[in-house]
PDB file of C-alpha atoms and ligand atoms in Angstrom:
ATOM      1  CA  MET A   1      90.077  73.769 110.287  1.00  0.00           C
ATOM      2  CA  ALA A   2      89.767  77.490 109.672  1.00  0.00           C
ATOM      3  CA  ASP A   3      89.122  78.661 106.134  1.00  0.00           C
ATOM      4  CA  PRO A   4      92.296  79.580 104.284  1.00  0.00           C
ATOM      5  CA  ASP A   5      93.136  83.285 104.275  1.00  0.00           C
ATOM      6  CA  PRO A   6      91.351  84.729 101.207  1.00  0.00           C
ATOM      7  CA  PHE A   7      94.404  86.902 100.607  1.00  0.00           C
ATOM      8  CA  VAL A   8      96.967  84.092 100.603  1.00  0.00           C
ATOM      9  CA  ASP A   9      97.742  84.469  96.883  1.00  0.00           C
ATOM     10  CA  VAL A  10      98.412  88.192  97.005  1.00  0.00           C
ATOM     11  CA  LEU A  11     100.472  87.917 100.170  1.00  0.00           C
ATOM     12  CA  ALA A  12     102.637  85.267  98.528  1.00  0.00           C
ATOM     13  CA  ALA A  13     103.069  87.447  95.450  1.00  0.00           C
ATOM     14  CA  ASN A  14     103.938  90.394  97.674  1.00  0.00           C
ATOM     15  CA  ALA A  15     106.644  88.428  99.466  1.00  0.00           C
ATOM     16  CA  GLU A  16     108.331  87.894  96.106  1.00  0.00           C
ATOM     17  CA  TYR A  17     107.825  91.537  95.182  1.00  0.00           C
ATOM     18  CA  ALA A  18     109.302  92.750  98.459  1.00  0.00           C
ATOM     19  CA  ALA A  19     112.339  90.494  98.004  1.00  0.00           C
ATOM     20  CA  GLY A  20     113.292  92.423  94.875  1.00  0.00           C
ATOM     21  CA  TYR A  21     111.965  95.824  95.999  1.00  0.00           C
ATOM     22  CA  ASP A  22     114.153  98.788  95.107  1.00  0.00           C
ATOM     23  CA  LEU A  23     111.747 101.759  95.125  1.00  0.00           C
ATOM     24  CA  GLY A  24     112.344 102.731  98.740  1.00  0.00           C
ATOM     25  CA  GLY A  25     114.360 105.793  97.726  1.00  0.00           C
ATOM     26  CA  LEU A  26     111.653 107.431  95.603  1.00  0.00           C
ATOM     27  CA  GLU A  27     110.381 110.898  96.530  1.00  0.00           C
ATOM     28  CA  ALA A  28     106.697 111.230  97.487  1.00  0.00           C
ATOM     29  CA  LYS A  29     106.352 114.149  95.033  1.00  0.00           C
ATOM     30  CA  ALA A  30     105.192 113.281  91.518  1.00  0.00           C
ATOM     31  CA  ALA A  31     108.419 113.472  89.504  1.00  0.00           C
ATOM     32  CA  LYS A  32     106.635 114.379  86.235  1.00  0.00           C
ATOM     33  CA  GLY A  33     104.268 116.831  87.922  1.00  0.00           C
ATOM     34  CA  VAL A  34     101.183 115.021  86.644  1.00  0.00           C
ATOM     35  CA  GLY A  35      97.998 113.967  88.408  1.00  0.00           C
ATOM     36  CA  VAL A  36      95.709 111.547  86.570  1.00  0.00           C
ATOM     37  CA  LEU A  37      92.067 110.897  87.414  1.00  0.00           C
ATOM     38  CA  ILE A  38      91.081 107.668  85.697  1.00  0.00           C
ATOM     39  CA  CYS A  39      88.476 104.916  85.981  1.00  0.00           C
ATOM     40  CA  MET A  40      89.015 101.922  88.264  1.00  0.00           C
ATOM     41  CA  ASP A  41      88.606  99.637  85.209  1.00  0.00           C
ATOM     42  CA  SER A  42      91.144  96.832  85.598  1.00  0.00           C
ATOM     43  CA  ARG A  43      91.969  96.880  81.867  1.00  0.00           C
ATOM     44  CA  ILE A  44      93.737 100.222  82.311  1.00  0.00           C
ATOM     45  CA  ASP A  45      97.418 100.560  83.217  1.00  0.00           C
ATOM     46  CA  PRO A  46      97.597 104.302  83.914  1.00  0.00           C
ATOM     47  CA  LEU A  47     101.348 104.631  84.423  1.00  0.00           C
ATOM     48  CA  HIS A  48     102.469 102.686  81.364  1.00  0.00           C
ATOM     49  CA  MET A  49      99.904 104.250  79.051  1.00  0.00           C
ATOM     50  CA  LEU A  50     101.562 107.650  79.662  1.00  0.00           C
ATOM     51  CA  GLY A  51     105.144 106.457  79.543  1.00  0.00           C
ATOM     52  CA  PHE A  52     105.456 106.724  83.313  1.00  0.00           C
ATOM     53  CA  GLY A  53     106.746 104.458  86.050  1.00  0.00           C
ATOM     54  CA  PRO A  54     106.574 104.457  89.852  1.00  0.00           C
ATOM     55  CA  GLY A  55     107.243 107.901  91.335  1.00  0.00           C
ATOM     56  CA  ASP A  56     106.197 109.854  88.239  1.00  0.00           C
ATOM     57  CA  ALA A  57     102.518 110.671  88.744  1.00  0.00           C
ATOM     58  CA  LYS A  58      99.668 110.757  91.253  1.00  0.00           C
ATOM     59  CA  ILE A  59      96.929 108.375  90.161  1.00  0.00           C
ATOM     60  CA  LEU A  60      93.371 108.881  91.410  1.00  0.00           C
ATOM     61  CA  ARG A  61      90.841 106.217  90.520  1.00  0.00           C
ATOM     62  CA  ASN A  62      87.105 105.845  90.888  1.00  0.00           C
ATOM     63  CA  ALA A  63      84.177 104.473  88.897  1.00  0.00           C
ATOM     64  CA  GLY A  64      83.967 106.463  85.666  1.00  0.00           C
ATOM     65  CA  ALA A  65      86.777 108.925  86.534  1.00  0.00           C
ATOM     66  CA  ARG A  66      84.281 111.476  87.849  1.00  0.00           C
ATOM     67  CA  VAL A  67      85.343 114.613  89.709  1.00  0.00           C
ATOM     68  CA  THR A  68      83.813 114.326  93.178  1.00  0.00           C
ATOM     69  CA  ASP A  69      84.461 116.290  96.356  1.00  0.00           C
ATOM     70  CA  ASP A  70      86.970 113.654  97.383  1.00  0.00           C
ATOM     71  CA  VAL A  71      88.815 113.970  94.068  1.00  0.00           C
ATOM     72  CA  LEU A  72      89.031 117.746  94.567  1.00  0.00           C
ATOM     73  CA  ARG A  73      90.277 117.242  98.127  1.00  0.00           C
ATOM     74  CA  THR A  74      92.985 114.887  96.873  1.00  0.00           C
ATOM     75  CA  LEU A  75      93.973 117.145  93.956  1.00  0.00           C
ATOM     76  CA  ILE A  76      94.420 120.123  96.280  1.00  0.00           C
ATOM     77  CA  LEU A  77      96.859 118.094  98.388  1.00  0.00           C
ATOM     78  CA  ALA A  78      98.572 116.805  95.237  1.00  0.00           C
ATOM     79  CA  ARG A  79      98.837 120.328  93.816  1.00  0.00           C
ATOM     80  CA  TYR A  80     100.403 122.035  96.800  1.00  0.00           C
ATOM     81  CA  LEU A  81     102.212 119.263  98.665  1.00  0.00           C
ATOM     82  CA  LEU A  82     102.994 116.567  96.104  1.00  0.00           C
ATOM     83  CA  GLY A  83     104.326 118.369  93.036  1.00  0.00           C
ATOM     84  CA  VAL A  84     101.309 118.116  90.721  1.00  0.00           C
ATOM     85  CA  GLU A  85     101.077 120.969  88.190  1.00  0.00           C
ATOM     86  CA  ARG A  86      99.068 119.300  85.395  1.00  0.00           C
ATOM     87  CA  VAL A  87      95.880 117.293  85.889  1.00  0.00           C
ATOM     88  CA  MET A  88      94.465 114.827  83.372  1.00  0.00           C
ATOM     89  CA  VAL A  89      90.827 113.718  83.594  1.00  0.00           C
ATOM     90  CA  VAL A  90      90.665 110.461  81.628  1.00  0.00           C
ATOM     91  CA  GLN A  91      87.416 108.606  80.968  1.00  0.00           C
ATOM     92  CA  HIS A  92      87.378 105.601  78.636  1.00  0.00           C
ATOM     93  CA  THR A  93      85.309 103.935  75.938  1.00  0.00           C
ATOM     94  CA  ARG A  94      83.129 100.956  76.899  1.00  0.00           C
ATOM     95  CA  CYS A  95      82.956 102.237  80.486  1.00  0.00           C
ATOM     96  CA  ARG A  96      80.111 100.755  82.520  1.00  0.00           C
ATOM     97  CA  MET A  97      79.469 104.218  83.938  1.00  0.00           C
ATOM     98  CA  ALA A  98      78.885 105.618  80.436  1.00  0.00           C
ATOM     99  CA  GLY A  99      76.783 102.802  79.060  1.00  0.00           C
ATOM    100  CA  GLY A 100      73.394 103.801  80.400  1.00  0.00           C
ATOM    101  CA  GLY A 101      71.551 105.580  83.145  1.00  0.00           C
ATOM    102  CA  GLU A 102      71.486 105.298  86.922  1.00  0.00           C
ATOM    103  CA  ASP A 103      68.490 102.969  86.778  1.00  0.00           C
ATOM    104  CA  ASP A 104      70.427 100.460  84.665  1.00  0.00           C
ATOM    105  CA  VAL A 105      73.158 100.245  87.282  1.00  0.00           C
ATOM    106  CA  HIS A 106      70.726  99.920  90.190  1.00  0.00           C
ATOM    107  CA  GLU A 107      68.965  97.155  88.280  1.00  0.00           C
ATOM    108  CA  ALA A 108      72.235  95.365  87.426  1.00  0.00           C
ATOM    109  CA  ILE A 109      73.300  95.373  91.078  1.00  0.00           C
ATOM    110  CA  LYS A 110      69.934  93.976  92.097  1.00  0.00           C
ATOM    111  CA  ASP A 111      70.145  91.312  89.371  1.00  0.00           C
ATOM    112  CA  ALA A 112      73.593  90.354  90.691  1.00  0.00           C
ATOM    113  CA  GLY A 113      72.035  89.625  94.077  1.00  0.00           C
ATOM    114  CA  GLY A 114      73.010  92.985  95.587  1.00  0.00           C
ATOM    115  CA  PRO A 115      70.944  95.365  97.700  1.00  0.00           C
ATOM    116  CA  ASP A 116      68.638  98.168  96.615  1.00  0.00           C
ATOM    117  CA  THR A 117      71.079 101.003  95.828  1.00  0.00           C
ATOM    118  CA  ARG A 118      68.589 103.588  94.589  1.00  0.00           C
ATOM    119  CA  SER A 119      69.524 106.011  97.376  1.00  0.00           C
ATOM    120  CA  LEU A 120      73.021 106.281  95.849  1.00  0.00           C
ATOM    121  CA  SER A 121      74.141 108.217  92.786  1.00  0.00           C
ATOM    122  CA  PHE A 122      76.738 106.401  90.673  1.00  0.00           C
ATOM    123  CA  LEU A 123      77.386 109.451  88.448  1.00  0.00           C
ATOM    124  CA  THR A 124      76.646 107.633  85.213  1.00  0.00           C
ATOM    125  CA  THR A 125      76.514 109.529  81.931  1.00  0.00           C
ATOM    126  CA  THR A 126      75.080 108.929  78.488  1.00  0.00           C
ATOM    127  CA  ASP A 127      77.232 111.693  76.967  1.00  0.00           C
ATOM    128  CA  GLN A 128      80.829 110.962  77.850  1.00  0.00           C
ATOM    129  CA  GLU A 129      82.357 113.984  76.120  1.00  0.00           C
ATOM    130  CA  ALA A 130      80.009 116.289  77.979  1.00  0.00           C
ATOM    131  CA  ALA A 131      80.905 114.514  81.233  1.00  0.00           C
ATOM    132  CA  VAL A 132      84.635 114.995  80.589  1.00  0.00           C
ATOM    133  CA  ARG A 133      84.110 118.693  79.843  1.00  0.00           C
ATOM    134  CA  LEU A 134      81.964 119.132  82.931  1.00  0.00           C
ATOM    135  CA  ASP A 135      84.494 117.395  85.171  1.00  0.00           C
ATOM    136  CA  VAL A 136      87.411 119.417  83.772  1.00  0.00           C
ATOM    137  CA  GLN A 137      85.377 122.528  84.474  1.00  0.00           C
ATOM    138  CA  ARG A 138      84.747 121.326  88.023  1.00  0.00           C
ATOM    139  CA  VAL A 139      88.499 121.164  88.628  1.00  0.00           C
ATOM    140  CA  ARG A 140      89.172 124.491  86.913  1.00  0.00           C
ATOM    141  CA  SER A 141      86.494 126.293  88.863  1.00  0.00           C
ATOM    142  CA  SER A 142      87.730 125.156  92.259  1.00  0.00           C
ATOM    143  CA  PRO A 143      89.071 128.278  93.973  1.00  0.00           C
ATOM    144  CA  TYR A 144      91.823 126.119  95.465  1.00  0.00           C
ATOM    145  CA  LEU A 145      93.053 124.888  92.088  1.00  0.00           C
ATOM    146  CA  ALA A 146      93.389 128.140  90.161  1.00  0.00           C
ATOM    147  CA  ASP A 147      96.508 128.172  87.895  1.00  0.00           C
ATOM    148  CA  THR A 148      96.473 124.370  87.619  1.00  0.00           C
ATOM    149  CA  THR A 149      96.592 123.104  84.023  1.00  0.00           C
ATOM    150  CA  VAL A 150      93.734 120.654  83.420  1.00  0.00           C
ATOM    151  CA  GLY A 151      93.032 118.532  80.329  1.00  0.00           C
ATOM    152  CA  GLY A 152      90.176 116.178  79.498  1.00  0.00           C
ATOM    153  CA  PHE A 153      90.707 112.947  77.553  1.00  0.00           C
ATOM    154  CA  ILE A 154      88.967 109.754  76.487  1.00  0.00           C
ATOM    155  CA  LEU A 155      91.014 106.564  76.358  1.00  0.00           C
ATOM    156  CA  ASP A 156      90.071 104.052  73.654  1.00  0.00           C
ATOM    157  CA  ILE A 157      90.110 100.841  75.674  1.00  0.00           C
ATOM    158  CA  ASP A 158      90.585  98.778  72.484  1.00  0.00           C
ATOM    159  CA  SER A 159      93.485 100.666  70.873  1.00  0.00           C
ATOM    160  CA  GLY A 160      95.073 102.199  73.979  1.00  0.00           C
ATOM    161  CA  ARG A 161      94.992 105.633  72.343  1.00  0.00           C
ATOM    162  CA  LEU A 162      94.105 108.818  74.187  1.00  0.00           C
ATOM    163  CA  ARG A 163      91.945 111.444  72.538  1.00  0.00           C
ATOM    164  CA  ARG A 164      92.012 115.011  73.817  1.00  0.00           C
ATOM    165  CA  VAL A 165      88.534 116.316  74.487  1.00  0.00           C
ATOM    166  CA  CYS A 166      89.357 119.667  76.043  1.00  0.00           C
TER     167      CYS A 166
HETATM  168 ZN1   ZN B 201      85.232 102.701  83.462  1.00  0.00          ZN
END
């Protein structure tokens, strides 16, 4: 007998979700004009933490909420085609990407039975505030994103509170 589909649980949950689905009429544009870059950390609920729901904001996620070329590419599309006028860069406390250096992460992956990843950069930081400021500056200095309002924040993962950094 073939192995069960490893996605059987999520497909079953989706069938229930689809049965009650009523978001088909939403616009693709971000209704609140906000784009949020935030960490992939599964403890974070980016819409609810800002008082938003589906349709309100564009959410971009990666490890550590770092501004990469792909984030800039996505923000340019969001800015001109999808209604985004304000961008929030949100890193968070107790983030794995802010807990140590690159070597720590390479070592942890190896210890977990993974491959040698030393040819990759994971964009870790040991100074999270400086990283937020740098990433906000990266967005602001993109010639394609001039006149976009950008703010930098750190989310306290224990209290749920946002602190404005810049
Ligand atoms: Zn994180």
